[in-house]
GROMACS .gro file of C-alpha atoms in nm:
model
  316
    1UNK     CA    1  10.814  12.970  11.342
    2UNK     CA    2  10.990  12.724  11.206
    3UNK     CA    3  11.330  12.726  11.091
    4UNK     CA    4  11.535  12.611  10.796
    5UNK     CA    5  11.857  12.506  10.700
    6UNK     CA    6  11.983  12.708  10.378
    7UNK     CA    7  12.336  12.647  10.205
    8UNK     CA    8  12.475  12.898  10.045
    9UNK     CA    9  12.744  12.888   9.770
   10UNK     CA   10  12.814  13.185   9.564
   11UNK     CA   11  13.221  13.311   9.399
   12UNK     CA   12  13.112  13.608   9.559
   13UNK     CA   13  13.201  13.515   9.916
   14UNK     CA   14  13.130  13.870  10.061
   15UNK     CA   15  12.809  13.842   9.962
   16UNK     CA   16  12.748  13.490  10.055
   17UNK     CA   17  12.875  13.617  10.418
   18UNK     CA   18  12.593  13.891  10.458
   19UNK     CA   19  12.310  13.699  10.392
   20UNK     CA   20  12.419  13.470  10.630
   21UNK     CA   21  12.488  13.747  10.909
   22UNK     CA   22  12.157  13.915  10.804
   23UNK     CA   23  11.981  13.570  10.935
   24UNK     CA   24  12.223  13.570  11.240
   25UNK     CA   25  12.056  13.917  11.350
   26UNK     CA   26  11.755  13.859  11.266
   27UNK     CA   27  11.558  13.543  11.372
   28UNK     CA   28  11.263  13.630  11.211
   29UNK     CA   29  11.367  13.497  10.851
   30UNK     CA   30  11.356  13.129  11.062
   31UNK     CA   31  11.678  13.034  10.862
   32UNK     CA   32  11.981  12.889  10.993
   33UNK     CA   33  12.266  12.975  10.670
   34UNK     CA   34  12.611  12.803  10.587
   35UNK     CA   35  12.830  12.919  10.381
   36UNK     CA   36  13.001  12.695  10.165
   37UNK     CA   37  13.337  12.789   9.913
   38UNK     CA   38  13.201  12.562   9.620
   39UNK     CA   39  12.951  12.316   9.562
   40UNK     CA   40  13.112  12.016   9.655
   41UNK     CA   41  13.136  12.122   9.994
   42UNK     CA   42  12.787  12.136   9.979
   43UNK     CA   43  12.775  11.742   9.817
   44UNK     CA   44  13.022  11.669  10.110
   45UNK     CA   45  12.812  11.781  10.352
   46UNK     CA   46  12.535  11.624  10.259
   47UNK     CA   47  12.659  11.277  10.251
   48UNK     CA   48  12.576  11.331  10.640
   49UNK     CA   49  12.351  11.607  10.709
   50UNK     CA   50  12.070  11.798  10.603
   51UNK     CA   51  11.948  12.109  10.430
   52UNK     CA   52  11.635  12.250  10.308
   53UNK     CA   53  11.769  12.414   9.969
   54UNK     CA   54  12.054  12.542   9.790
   55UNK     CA   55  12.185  12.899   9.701
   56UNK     CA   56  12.430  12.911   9.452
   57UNK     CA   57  12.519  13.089   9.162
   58UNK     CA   58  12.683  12.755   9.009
   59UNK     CA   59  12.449  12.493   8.911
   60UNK     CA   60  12.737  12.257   8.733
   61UNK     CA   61  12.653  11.950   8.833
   62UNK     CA   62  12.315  11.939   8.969
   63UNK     CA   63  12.049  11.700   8.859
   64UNK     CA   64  11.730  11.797   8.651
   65UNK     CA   65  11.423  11.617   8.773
   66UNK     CA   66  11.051  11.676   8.752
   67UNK     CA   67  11.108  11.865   9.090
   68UNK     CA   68  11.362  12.143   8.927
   69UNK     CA   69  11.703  12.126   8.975
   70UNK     CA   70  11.884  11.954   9.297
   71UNK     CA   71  12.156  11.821   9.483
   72UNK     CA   72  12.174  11.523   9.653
   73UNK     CA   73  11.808  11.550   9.648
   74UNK     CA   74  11.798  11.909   9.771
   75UNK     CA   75  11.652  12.159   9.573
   76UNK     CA   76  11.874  12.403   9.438
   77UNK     CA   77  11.784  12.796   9.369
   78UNK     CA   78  11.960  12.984   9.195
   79UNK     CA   79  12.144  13.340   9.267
   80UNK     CA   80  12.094  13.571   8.976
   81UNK     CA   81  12.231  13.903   8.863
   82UNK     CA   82  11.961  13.909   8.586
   83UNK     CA   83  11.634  14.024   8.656
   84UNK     CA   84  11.386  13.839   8.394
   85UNK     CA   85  11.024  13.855   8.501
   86UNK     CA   86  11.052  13.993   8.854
   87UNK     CA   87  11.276  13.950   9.181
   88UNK     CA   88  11.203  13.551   9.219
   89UNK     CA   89  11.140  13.345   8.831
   90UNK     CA   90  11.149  13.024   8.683
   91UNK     CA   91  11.287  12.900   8.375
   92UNK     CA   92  11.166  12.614   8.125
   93UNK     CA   93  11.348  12.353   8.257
   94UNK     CA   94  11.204  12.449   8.619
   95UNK     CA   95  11.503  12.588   8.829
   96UNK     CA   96  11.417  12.861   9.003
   97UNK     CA   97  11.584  13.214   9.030
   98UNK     CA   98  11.631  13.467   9.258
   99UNK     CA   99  11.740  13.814   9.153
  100UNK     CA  100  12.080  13.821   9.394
  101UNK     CA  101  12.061  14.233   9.439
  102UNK     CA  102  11.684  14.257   9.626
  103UNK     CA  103  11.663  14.323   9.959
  104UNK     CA  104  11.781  14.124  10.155
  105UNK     CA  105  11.454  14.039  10.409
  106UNK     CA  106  11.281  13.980  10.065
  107UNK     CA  107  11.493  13.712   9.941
  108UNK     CA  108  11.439  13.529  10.282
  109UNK     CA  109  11.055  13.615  10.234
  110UNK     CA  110  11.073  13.451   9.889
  111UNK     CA  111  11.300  13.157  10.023
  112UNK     CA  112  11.076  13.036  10.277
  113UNK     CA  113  10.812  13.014  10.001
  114UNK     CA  114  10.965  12.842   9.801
  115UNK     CA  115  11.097  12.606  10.037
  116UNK     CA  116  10.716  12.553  10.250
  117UNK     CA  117  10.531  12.468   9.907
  118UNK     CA  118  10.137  12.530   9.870
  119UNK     CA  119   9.970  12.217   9.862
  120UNK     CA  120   9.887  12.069   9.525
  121UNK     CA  121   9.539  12.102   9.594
  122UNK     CA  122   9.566  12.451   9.786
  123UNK     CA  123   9.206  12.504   9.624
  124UNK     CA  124   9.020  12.348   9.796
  125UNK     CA  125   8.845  12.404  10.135
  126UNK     CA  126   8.962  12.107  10.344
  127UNK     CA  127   9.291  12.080  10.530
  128UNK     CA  128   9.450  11.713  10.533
  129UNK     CA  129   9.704  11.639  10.750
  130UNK     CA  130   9.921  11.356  10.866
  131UNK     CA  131  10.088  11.246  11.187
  132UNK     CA  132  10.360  10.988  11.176
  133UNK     CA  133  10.657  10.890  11.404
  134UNK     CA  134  10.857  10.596  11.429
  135UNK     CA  135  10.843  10.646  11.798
  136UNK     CA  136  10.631  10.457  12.001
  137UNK     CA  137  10.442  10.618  12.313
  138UNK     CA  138  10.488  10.925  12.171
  139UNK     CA  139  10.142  11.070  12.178
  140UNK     CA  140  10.087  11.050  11.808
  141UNK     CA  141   9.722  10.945  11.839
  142UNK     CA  142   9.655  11.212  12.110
  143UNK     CA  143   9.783  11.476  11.871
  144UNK     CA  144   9.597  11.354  11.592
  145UNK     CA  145   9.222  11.325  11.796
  146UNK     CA  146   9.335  11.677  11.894
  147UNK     CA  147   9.380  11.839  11.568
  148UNK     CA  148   9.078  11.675  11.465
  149UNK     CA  149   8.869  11.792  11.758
  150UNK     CA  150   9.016  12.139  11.731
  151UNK     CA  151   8.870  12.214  11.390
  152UNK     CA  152   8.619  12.459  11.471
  153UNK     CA  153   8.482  12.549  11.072
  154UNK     CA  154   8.303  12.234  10.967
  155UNK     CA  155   8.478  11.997  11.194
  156UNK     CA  156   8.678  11.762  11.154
  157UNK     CA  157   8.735  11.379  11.107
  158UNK     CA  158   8.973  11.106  11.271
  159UNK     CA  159   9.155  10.873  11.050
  160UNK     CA  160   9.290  10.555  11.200
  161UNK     CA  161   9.576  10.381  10.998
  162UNK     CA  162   9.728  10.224  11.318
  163UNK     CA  163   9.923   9.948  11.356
  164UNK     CA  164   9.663   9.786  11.579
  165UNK     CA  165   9.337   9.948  11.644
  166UNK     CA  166   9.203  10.015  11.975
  167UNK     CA  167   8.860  10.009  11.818
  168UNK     CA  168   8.719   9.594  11.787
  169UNK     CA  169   8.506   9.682  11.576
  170UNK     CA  170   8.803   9.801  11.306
  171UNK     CA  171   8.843   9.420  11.214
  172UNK     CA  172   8.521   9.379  11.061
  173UNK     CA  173   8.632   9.707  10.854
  174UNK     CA  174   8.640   9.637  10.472
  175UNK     CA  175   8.730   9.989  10.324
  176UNK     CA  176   9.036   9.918  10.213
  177UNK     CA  177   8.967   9.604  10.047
  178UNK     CA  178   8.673   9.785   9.866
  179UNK     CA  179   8.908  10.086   9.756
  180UNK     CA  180   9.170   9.854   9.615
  181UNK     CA  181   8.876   9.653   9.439
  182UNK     CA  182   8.709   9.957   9.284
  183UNK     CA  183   8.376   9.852   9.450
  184UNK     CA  184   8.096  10.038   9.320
  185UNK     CA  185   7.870  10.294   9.594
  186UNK     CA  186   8.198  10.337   9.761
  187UNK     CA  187   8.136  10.612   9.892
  188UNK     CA  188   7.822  10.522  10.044
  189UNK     CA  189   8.024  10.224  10.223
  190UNK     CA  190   8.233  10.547  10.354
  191UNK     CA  191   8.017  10.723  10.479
  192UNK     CA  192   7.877  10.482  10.657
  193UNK     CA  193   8.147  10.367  10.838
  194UNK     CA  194   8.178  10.692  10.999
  195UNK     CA  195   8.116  10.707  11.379
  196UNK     CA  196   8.055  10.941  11.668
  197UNK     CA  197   8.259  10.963  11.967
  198UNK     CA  198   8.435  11.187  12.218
  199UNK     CA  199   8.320  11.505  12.038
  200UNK     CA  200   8.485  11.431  11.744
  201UNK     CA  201   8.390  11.159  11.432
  202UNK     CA  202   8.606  10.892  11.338
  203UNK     CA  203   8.710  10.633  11.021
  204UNK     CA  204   8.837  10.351  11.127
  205UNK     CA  205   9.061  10.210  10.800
  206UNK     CA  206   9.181   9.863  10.937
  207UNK     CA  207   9.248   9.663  11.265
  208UNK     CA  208   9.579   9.550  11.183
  209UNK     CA  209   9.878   9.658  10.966
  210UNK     CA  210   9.811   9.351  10.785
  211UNK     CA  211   9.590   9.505  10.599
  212UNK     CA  212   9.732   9.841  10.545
  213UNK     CA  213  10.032   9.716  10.409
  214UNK     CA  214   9.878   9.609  10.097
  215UNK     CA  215   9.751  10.005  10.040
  216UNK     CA  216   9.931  10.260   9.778
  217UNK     CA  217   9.951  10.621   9.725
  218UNK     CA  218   9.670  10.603   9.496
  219UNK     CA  219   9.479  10.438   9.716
  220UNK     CA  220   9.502  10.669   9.983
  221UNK     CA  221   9.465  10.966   9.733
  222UNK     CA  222   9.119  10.816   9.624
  223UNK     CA  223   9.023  10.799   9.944
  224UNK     CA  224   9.100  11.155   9.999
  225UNK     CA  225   8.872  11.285   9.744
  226UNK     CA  226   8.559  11.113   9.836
  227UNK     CA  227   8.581  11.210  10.200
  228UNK     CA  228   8.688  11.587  10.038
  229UNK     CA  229   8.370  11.591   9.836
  230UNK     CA  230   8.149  11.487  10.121
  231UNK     CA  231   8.166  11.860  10.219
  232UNK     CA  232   8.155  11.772  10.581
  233UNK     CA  233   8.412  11.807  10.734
  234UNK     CA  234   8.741  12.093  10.705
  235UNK     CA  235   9.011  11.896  10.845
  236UNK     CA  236   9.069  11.534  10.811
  237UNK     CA  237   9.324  11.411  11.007
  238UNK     CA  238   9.504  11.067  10.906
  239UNK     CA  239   9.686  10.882  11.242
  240UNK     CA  240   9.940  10.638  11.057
  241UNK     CA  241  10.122  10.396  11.265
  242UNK     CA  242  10.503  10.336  11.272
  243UNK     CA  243  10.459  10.039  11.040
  244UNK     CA  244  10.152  10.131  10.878
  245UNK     CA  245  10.251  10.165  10.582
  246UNK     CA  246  10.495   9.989  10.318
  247UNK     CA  247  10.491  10.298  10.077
  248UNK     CA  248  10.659  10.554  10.215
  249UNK     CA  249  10.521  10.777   9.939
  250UNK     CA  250  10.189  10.852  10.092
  251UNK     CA  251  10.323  11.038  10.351
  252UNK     CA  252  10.415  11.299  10.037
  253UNK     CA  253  10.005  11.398  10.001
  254UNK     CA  254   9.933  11.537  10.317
  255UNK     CA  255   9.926  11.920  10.325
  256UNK     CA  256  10.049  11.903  10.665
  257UNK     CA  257  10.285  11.644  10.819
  258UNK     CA  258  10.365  11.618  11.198
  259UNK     CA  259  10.613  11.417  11.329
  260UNK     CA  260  10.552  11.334  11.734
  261UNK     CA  261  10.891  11.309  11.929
  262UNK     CA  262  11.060  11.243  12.208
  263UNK     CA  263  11.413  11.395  12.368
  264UNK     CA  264  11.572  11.084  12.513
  265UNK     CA  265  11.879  10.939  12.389
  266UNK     CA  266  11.713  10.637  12.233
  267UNK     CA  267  11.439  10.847  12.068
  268UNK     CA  268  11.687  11.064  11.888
  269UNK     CA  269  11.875  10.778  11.741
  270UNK     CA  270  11.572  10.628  11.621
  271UNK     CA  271  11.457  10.943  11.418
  272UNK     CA  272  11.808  10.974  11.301
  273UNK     CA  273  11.758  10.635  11.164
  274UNK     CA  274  11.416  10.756  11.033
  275UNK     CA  275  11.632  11.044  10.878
  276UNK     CA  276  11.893  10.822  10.693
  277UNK     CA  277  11.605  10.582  10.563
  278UNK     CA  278  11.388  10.854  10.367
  279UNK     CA  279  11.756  10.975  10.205
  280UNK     CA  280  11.817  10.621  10.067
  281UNK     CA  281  11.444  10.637   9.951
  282UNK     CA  282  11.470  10.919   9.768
  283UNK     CA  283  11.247  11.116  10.008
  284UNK     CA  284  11.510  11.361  10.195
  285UNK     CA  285  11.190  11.628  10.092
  286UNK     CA  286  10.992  11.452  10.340
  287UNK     CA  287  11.291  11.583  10.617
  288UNK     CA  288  11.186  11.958  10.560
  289UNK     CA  289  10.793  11.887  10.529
  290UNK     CA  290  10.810  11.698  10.868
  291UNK     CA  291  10.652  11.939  11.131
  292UNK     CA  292  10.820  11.808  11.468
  293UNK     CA  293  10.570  11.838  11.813
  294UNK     CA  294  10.615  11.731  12.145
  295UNK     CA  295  10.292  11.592  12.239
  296UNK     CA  296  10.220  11.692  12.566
  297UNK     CA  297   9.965  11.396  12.777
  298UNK     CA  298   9.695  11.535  12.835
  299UNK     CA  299   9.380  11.559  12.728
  300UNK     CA  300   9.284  11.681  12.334
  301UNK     CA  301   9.049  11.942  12.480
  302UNK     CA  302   9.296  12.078  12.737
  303UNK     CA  303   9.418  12.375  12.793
  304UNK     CA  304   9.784  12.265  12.759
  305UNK     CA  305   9.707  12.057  12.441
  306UNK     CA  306   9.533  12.434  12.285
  307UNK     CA  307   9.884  12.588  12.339
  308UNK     CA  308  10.027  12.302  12.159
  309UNK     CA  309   9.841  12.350  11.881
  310UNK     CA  310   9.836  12.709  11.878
  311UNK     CA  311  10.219  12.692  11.883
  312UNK     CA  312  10.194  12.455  11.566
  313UNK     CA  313   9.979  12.651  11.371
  314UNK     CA  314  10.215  12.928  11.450
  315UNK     CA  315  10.543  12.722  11.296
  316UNK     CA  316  10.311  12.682  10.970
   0.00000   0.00000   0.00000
């Protein structure tokens, strides 16, 4: 399971003090609590670390956004003593509220939903997922051929959004230039691109990031709902290289990101970096959607690389 990082702010200190020693004893909620004594404690500590959401009973001076209300580009929840349509409710304006006097595991049962969001399109029958790390050697494209090949509904298909390509054929690829150009029978030219190989099928986007630079959100989107509507495949599995992409947005659609990494000194300065970059973007959200894995090398059908998996599916 996963855990999250939940600030807590309420003039009731007491109270603030045994929700956080209720997630002390018991792991299971998968939150790690501070309690702050005001909410610019909370703005202080943000200027250099993280947390997943706010719980306060003081919203003066958060921001309103299409997102609800947050701070410092952290969504904020609010503690309530009134009721209104049940236990957890939101209001017009979109800030949501949680009735303060619940039970206690049922306010962290509520939190965590709020905080891991359905997808937008948590309709449909086709998982997609991303895997991204600034990290080089890292085993991003293992994991991704992996989650691909582990698909065992429909099965599922290998996206490659690479820096470079180890495919040669990937050069002669024109899919993106026929997405951004609105060709007609596109996705005929899709589908047939599609290939066959190690027990798993593959879409090869581009050789170079050359290419993918030029690509948006909405192309990537578009491209998403043909392969969706193909009905072949449950799991589609995009493998986006470090430099990939200029937009930072698309890594936003995925239903799943995971986030490769690697415990050396070096490595963890470079996804701090990574860190402080998607803050000055705007896209601390990104922070708590990133799914962190160590990749293990070995192959995607091995019984080390199953664990792996089954320990991911597990933090989900």
């Amino acid at each position: 399971m996963q855990t999250y990082k939940v600030g807590i702010s309420d003039k009731d200190l007491d109270y603030a003090t045994g929700l956080m020693d209720y997630a002390k004893r018991f792991k299971k909620t998968g939150m790690q609590v501070i309690v702050f004594s005001s909410m610019k404690g909370v703005e202080d500590y943000l200027e250099t670390r993280d947390l997943d959401v706010v719980l306060t009973d003081d919203i003066t001076g958060c921001q309103v956004n299409d997102g609800g209300f947050t701070i410092s580009d952290v969504r904020v929840v609010l503690l309530t003593e009134y009721r209104g349509q049940g236990d957890t409710f939101v209001t017009e304006q979109g800030l949501i509220c949680l009735y303060k006097y619940q039970k206690v595991g049922r306010i962290y049962e509520q939190l965590r939903e709020i905080i891991v969001e359905k997808p937008k399109n948590s309709n449909r029958s086709v998982t997609i997922m991303g895997v991204y790390s600034p990290l080089g050697r890292c085993g991003k494209t293992r994991l991704a051929r992996a989650l691909a090949y582990d698909d065992e509904v429909r099965g599922g298909l290998y996206v490659a959004l690479e820096n470079y390509s180890d495919n040669i054929k990937s050069l002669d690829s024109s899919i993106l230039y026929q997405i951004r150009t609105g060709s007609e029978n596109l996705d005929q030219l899709i589908r047939g691109e599609i290939v066959e190989e190690e027990n798993l099928h593959s879409l090869y986007l581009s050789g170079t990031y050359m290419d993918t630079h030029d690509i948006f959100i909405s192309d990537i989107e578009k491209l998403i709902n043909i392969l969706v509507d193909f009905r072949t495949f449950s799991t589609i599995v995009f493998d986006i290289g470090s430099a990939a992409i200029r937009d930072m947005n698309i890594l936003t659609i995925f239903d799943r990101l995971y986030v490769p990494v690697l415990n050396d000194p070096v490595s963890i300065r470079k996804l701090e970096v990574h860190g402080k970059m998607l803050k000055e973007l705007g896209l601390r959200n990104l922070i708590t959607k990133e799914i962190k894995v160590e990749v293990p090398n070995v192959g995607v059908d091995s019984q080390a690389m199953a664990k792996t998996l089954w320990k991911l599916h597990g933090m989900e």
